[in-house]
CSV table of C-alpha atoms in Angstrom, one decimal:
chain,number,residue,atom,x,y,z
C,1,MET,CA,-40.8,21.3,-200.2
C,2,GLY,CA,-42.6,21.7,-197.0
C,3,GLY,CA,-46.1,22.6,-196.9
C,4,PRO,CA,-49.2,21.9,-194.6
C,5,ALA,CA,-49.4,18.5,-196.3
C,6,GLU,CA,-46.1,17.4,-195.0
C,7,GLY,CA,-46.1,19.2,-191.7
C,8,PRO,CA,-46.9,17.5,-188.2
C,9,ALA,CA,-50.3,19.4,-187.9
C,10,ALA,CA,-51.7,17.5,-190.9
C,11,PRO,CA,-54.2,15.0,-189.8
C,12,ALA,CA,-53.0,11.3,-190.7
C,13,ALA,CA,-56.0,10.9,-193.0
C,14,PHE,CA,-54.8,13.7,-195.2
C,15,ARG,CA,-51.2,12.7,-195.2
C,16,ARG,CA,-52.7,9.1,-196.3
C,17,ALA,CA,-54.5,10.8,-199.0
C,18,VAL,CA,-51.4,12.8,-200.3
C,19,GLU,CA,-49.4,9.6,-200.4
C,20,SER,CA,-52.1,7.9,-202.4
C,21,LEU,CA,-52.1,11.0,-204.8
C,22,ARG,CA,-48.4,10.8,-205.0
C,23,ALA,CA,-48.4,7.3,-206.0
C,24,GLY,CA,-50.3,7.8,-209.3
C,25,ALA,CA,-48.9,7.1,-212.4
C,26,LEU,CA,-48.2,10.0,-215.2
C,27,ARG,CA,-47.7,9.3,-219.0
C,28,PRO,CA,-43.7,9.9,-220.0
C,29,GLU,CA,-44.5,13.0,-221.9
C,30,VAL,CA,-45.6,14.7,-218.7
C,31,ALA,CA,-43.3,16.3,-216.5
C,32,ALA,CA,-44.3,17.1,-212.8
C,33,GLU,CA,-43.1,18.2,-209.6
C,34,VAL,CA,-44.6,19.1,-206.3
C,35,ILE,CA,-45.0,22.9,-205.7
C,36,ARG,CA,-45.9,24.9,-202.9
C,37,ALA,CA,-49.8,24.8,-202.3
C,38,PRO,CA,-52.1,27.5,-201.5
C,39,ARG,CA,-53.1,27.9,-197.9
C,40,ARG,CA,-56.2,30.1,-198.2
C,41,LEU,CA,-58.5,27.6,-199.9
C,42,ALA,CA,-58.7,24.9,-197.3
C,43,PRO,CA,-57.1,24.2,-193.9
C,44,PHE,CA,-54.8,21.5,-195.4
C,45,SER,CA,-53.5,21.3,-199.3
C,46,PHE,CA,-50.9,19.7,-201.5
C,47,ALA,CA,-50.1,20.9,-205.1
C,48,VAL,CA,-48.1,19.6,-208.2
C,49,SER,CA,-47.5,21.3,-211.3
C,50,GLY,CA,-47.0,19.6,-214.7
C,51,GLU,CA,-46.1,20.4,-218.3
C,52,VAL,CA,-45.9,18.6,-221.6
C,53,GLY,CA,-44.0,20.1,-224.4
C,54,ALA,CA,-42.0,19.0,-227.4
C,55,ALA,CA,-38.3,19.0,-228.0
C,56,GLU,CA,-36.8,22.2,-229.8
C,57,ASP,CA,-34.3,22.4,-232.7
C,58,GLY,CA,-31.4,24.8,-232.5
C,59,ASP,CA,-33.8,27.5,-234.0
C,60,GLY,CA,-36.2,27.0,-230.9
C,61,ASP,CA,-38.9,25.3,-233.1
C,62,GLU,CA,-40.7,22.4,-232.1
C,63,ARG,CA,-39.8,19.4,-233.7
C,64,GLY,CA,-41.0,15.5,-233.4
C,65,ASP,CA,-38.9,12.7,-233.6
C,66,ASP,CA,-38.7,12.4,-237.3
C,67,GLY,CA,-37.8,16.3,-237.7
C,68,GLY,CA,-41.3,17.2,-238.6
C,69,PRO,CA,-43.6,19.3,-236.6
C,70,GLY,CA,-43.8,18.3,-232.6
C,71,ILE,CA,-46.8,18.1,-230.5
C,72,GLY,CA,-47.8,21.3,-228.9
C,73,THR,CA,-47.2,22.4,-225.2
C,74,ALA,CA,-49.5,22.6,-222.3
C,75,ASP,CA,-49.2,23.2,-218.4
C,76,GLY,CA,-51.0,23.3,-215.4
C,77,ARG,CA,-51.4,22.4,-211.7
C,78,LEU,CA,-53.4,20.0,-209.4
C,79,ILE,CA,-54.2,20.7,-205.9
C,80,LEU,CA,-55.7,18.6,-203.5
C,81,LEU,CA,-57.7,20.3,-200.7
C,82,HIS,CA,-58.8,18.7,-197.4
C,83,ASP,CA,-61.3,20.4,-194.8
C,84,PRO,CA,-61.9,17.8,-192.0
C,85,ASP,CA,-65.3,19.7,-191.3
C,86,GLY,CA,-66.3,19.4,-194.9
C,87,GLN,CA,-67.8,22.1,-196.9
C,88,ASP,CA,-71.3,22.0,-198.2
C,89,ALA,CA,-70.4,22.9,-201.7
C,90,TRP,CA,-67.7,20.1,-201.8
C,91,ARG,CA,-70.3,17.7,-200.2
C,92,GLY,CA,-67.3,16.0,-198.6
C,93,GLU,CA,-63.9,16.7,-197.0
C,94,TYR,CA,-61.7,16.4,-200.0
C,95,ARG,CA,-61.8,18.4,-203.1
C,96,VAL,CA,-59.3,18.2,-206.3
C,97,VAL,CA,-58.7,21.6,-208.2
C,98,VAL,CA,-56.8,21.4,-211.5
C,99,LEU,CA,-55.8,23.9,-214.2
C,100,VAL,CA,-54.7,23.2,-217.6
C,101,GLN,CA,-53.5,25.8,-220.3
C,102,ALA,CA,-52.4,25.2,-223.7
C,103,ASP,CA,-51.8,27.0,-227.4
C,104,LEU,CA,-54.1,25.7,-230.0
C,105,GLU,CA,-53.9,25.2,-233.8
C,106,PRO,CA,-55.7,27.9,-235.7
C,107,GLU,CA,-58.1,25.1,-236.8
C,108,LEU,CA,-59.3,24.0,-233.4
C,109,ALA,CA,-59.3,27.7,-232.1
C,110,SER,CA,-62.0,28.8,-234.3
C,111,ASP,CA,-64.3,25.7,-233.5
C,112,PRO,CA,-67.4,26.9,-232.1
C,113,LEU,CA,-67.5,23.6,-230.1
C,114,LEU,CA,-64.1,24.0,-228.5
C,115,PRO,CA,-65.4,24.4,-224.7
C,116,ASP,CA,-67.6,21.4,-225.2
C,117,VAL,CA,-64.3,19.6,-226.5
C,118,GLY,CA,-62.2,20.7,-223.9
C,119,TRP,CA,-64.6,19.6,-221.1
C,120,SER,CA,-64.9,16.2,-222.7
C,121,TRP,CA,-61.3,16.0,-222.5
C,122,LEU,CA,-61.5,16.2,-218.6
C,123,SER,CA,-64.7,13.9,-218.2
C,124,GLU,CA,-63.2,11.1,-220.8
C,125,ALA,CA,-60.1,11.3,-218.6
C,126,LEU,CA,-61.8,10.6,-215.4
C,127,ALA,CA,-64.2,8.0,-217.0
C,128,ALA,CA,-60.9,6.2,-218.6
C,129,ARG,CA,-58.8,6.2,-215.2
C,130,GLY,CA,-62.1,4.9,-213.3
C,131,CYS,CA,-62.1,7.9,-210.8
C,132,ALA,CA,-65.1,8.2,-208.7
C,133,TYR,CA,-66.3,11.8,-208.1
C,134,ALA,CA,-69.3,14.0,-207.5
C,135,GLU,CA,-70.0,17.6,-207.9
C,136,PRO,CA,-68.0,18.7,-210.8
C,137,SER,CA,-67.7,22.3,-211.9
C,138,GLY,CA,-65.6,24.4,-213.9
C,139,THR,CA,-65.0,26.7,-217.1
C,140,VAL,CA,-63.5,26.3,-220.3
C,141,SER,CA,-62.3,29.6,-221.8
C,142,ARG,CA,-60.1,30.6,-224.8
C,143,SER,CA,-58.3,34.0,-225.6
C,144,SER,CA,-56.6,35.3,-228.6
C,145,SER,CA,-53.6,37.5,-228.8
C,146,HIS,CA,-52.6,39.9,-231.9
C,147,PHE,CA,-49.4,41.3,-232.0
C,148,PHE,CA,-48.3,45.0,-232.9
C,149,GLY,CA,-45.3,47.3,-233.2
C,150,GLY,CA,-42.4,45.3,-232.5
C,151,LEU,CA,-44.2,42.1,-232.2
C,152,ALA,CA,-46.0,42.3,-235.4
C,153,GLY,CA,-44.1,39.7,-237.1
C,154,ARG,CA,-45.8,37.0,-234.6
C,155,ASP,CA,-48.8,35.0,-235.8
C,156,PRO,CA,-52.0,35.4,-233.7
C,157,SER,CA,-52.1,32.8,-231.3
C,158,THR,CA,-55.1,31.3,-229.2
C,159,ARG,CA,-54.9,29.6,-225.9
C,160,ILE,CA,-57.4,27.3,-224.1
C,161,GLU,CA,-57.9,27.5,-220.3
C,162,ILE,CA,-59.4,24.8,-218.3
C,163,ARG,CA,-60.3,25.2,-214.8
C,164,ALA,CA,-62.2,22.4,-212.9
C,165,SER,CA,-62.8,21.1,-209.6
C,166,TRP,CA,-64.7,17.9,-208.3
C,167,THR,CA,-65.1,15.9,-205.0
C,168,PRO,CA,-63.1,12.5,-205.1
C,169,LEU,CA,-65.2,9.5,-203.6
C,170,ALA,CA,-63.9,7.0,-201.4
C,171,ALA,CA,-64.9,3.4,-201.7
C,172,PRO,CA,-67.2,2.1,-198.9
C,173,GLN,CA,-64.4,0.0,-197.2
C,174,ALA,CA,-61.7,2.9,-197.2
C,175,PRO,CA,-60.2,3.7,-193.8
C,176,GLU,CA,-61.5,6.9,-192.7
C,177,GLY,CA,-63.1,7.7,-195.8
C,178,VAL,CA,-59.9,8.4,-197.6
C,179,PRO,CA,-60.2,8.2,-201.2
C,180,GLU,CA,-57.8,6.6,-203.7
C,181,LEU,CA,-56.3,9.8,-205.6
C,182,GLY,CA,-53.7,8.2,-207.9
C,183,CYS,CA,-56.4,7.8,-210.6
C,184,HIS,CA,-57.2,11.6,-210.4
C,185,LEU,CA,-53.5,12.7,-210.9
C,186,ALA,CA,-53.5,10.5,-214.1
C,187,ALA,CA,-56.7,11.8,-215.4
C,188,TRP,CA,-55.2,15.4,-215.0
C,189,GLY,CA,-52.0,14.1,-216.7
C,190,GLU,CA,-54.4,12.9,-219.6
C,191,LEU,CA,-56.1,16.2,-219.5
C,192,LEU,CA,-52.8,17.9,-220.1
C,193,CYS,CA,-51.8,15.5,-222.8
C,194,ALA,CA,-55.0,15.9,-224.6
C,195,ALA,CA,-54.6,19.7,-224.4
C,196,ALA,CA,-51.3,19.2,-226.1
C,197,GLY,CA,-52.9,17.2,-228.9
C,198,LEU,CA,-51.6,13.8,-227.9
C,199,PRO,CA,-53.9,10.9,-228.1
C,200,PRO,CA,-54.9,9.1,-225.1
C,201,VAL,CA,-53.2,5.9,-224.3
C,202,GLN,CA,-53.5,3.4,-221.3
C,203,GLU,CA,-49.7,2.0,-221.6
C,204,GLY,CA,-46.4,3.5,-221.0
C,205,VAL,CA,-47.2,5.6,-217.8
C,206,ILE,CA,-44.5,6.1,-215.2
C,207,ALA,CA,-44.9,7.0,-211.5
C,208,MET,CA,-44.5,10.9,-210.6
C,209,PRO,CA,-40.8,11.5,-209.3
C,210,ARG,CA,-40.6,11.9,-205.5
C,211,PRO,CA,-38.7,15.2,-204.2
C,212,GLY,CA,-35.2,14.9,-204.3
C,213,ARG,CA,-35.3,12.6,-207.5
C,214,GLY,CA,-34.6,13.5,-210.9
C,215,ARG,CA,-37.6,14.0,-213.3
């Protein structure tokens, strides 16, 4: 899929940053693909979408490998922004923007500390992957749905949404100040897994598929 990151007008530094991001590793539970990036947030951008979900049985119910309850589902996206002139709010030339959404179990949905827990999933994922970053900001929201009429048979549901952004920092010796972004992709994948109810792990990761390859 074409886009600003892949066109001839994209600066070499940004193309190198994109390659660094795409070289990152994701857990096997995460299905990811390159998507069209928004064009209004910065002169150059690159985006990835991802999801974590359980297998379904013949009735459409989520099941684990042993036939018991499966994991939850989560989806989201990661966008890499680049402005060669920098932006004051970023305090840098690059910005990582992420979104993660997931349905919640009733017990967790009613937890008054849920926003703090959701934000801790992100900060812990970044720390676990060794990401250097600055100027983090974001929101953690939850929304409840109650069904009526023809949908009255459905149980109420609650969904969490985590929106965040931060400035990735480059190592002092990095050519042209380009940060290594593979760990940021991995941290976003870990956030997806946490939102889906999976425990954190350090092993069993796989590289994100390149365009044209099977997922």
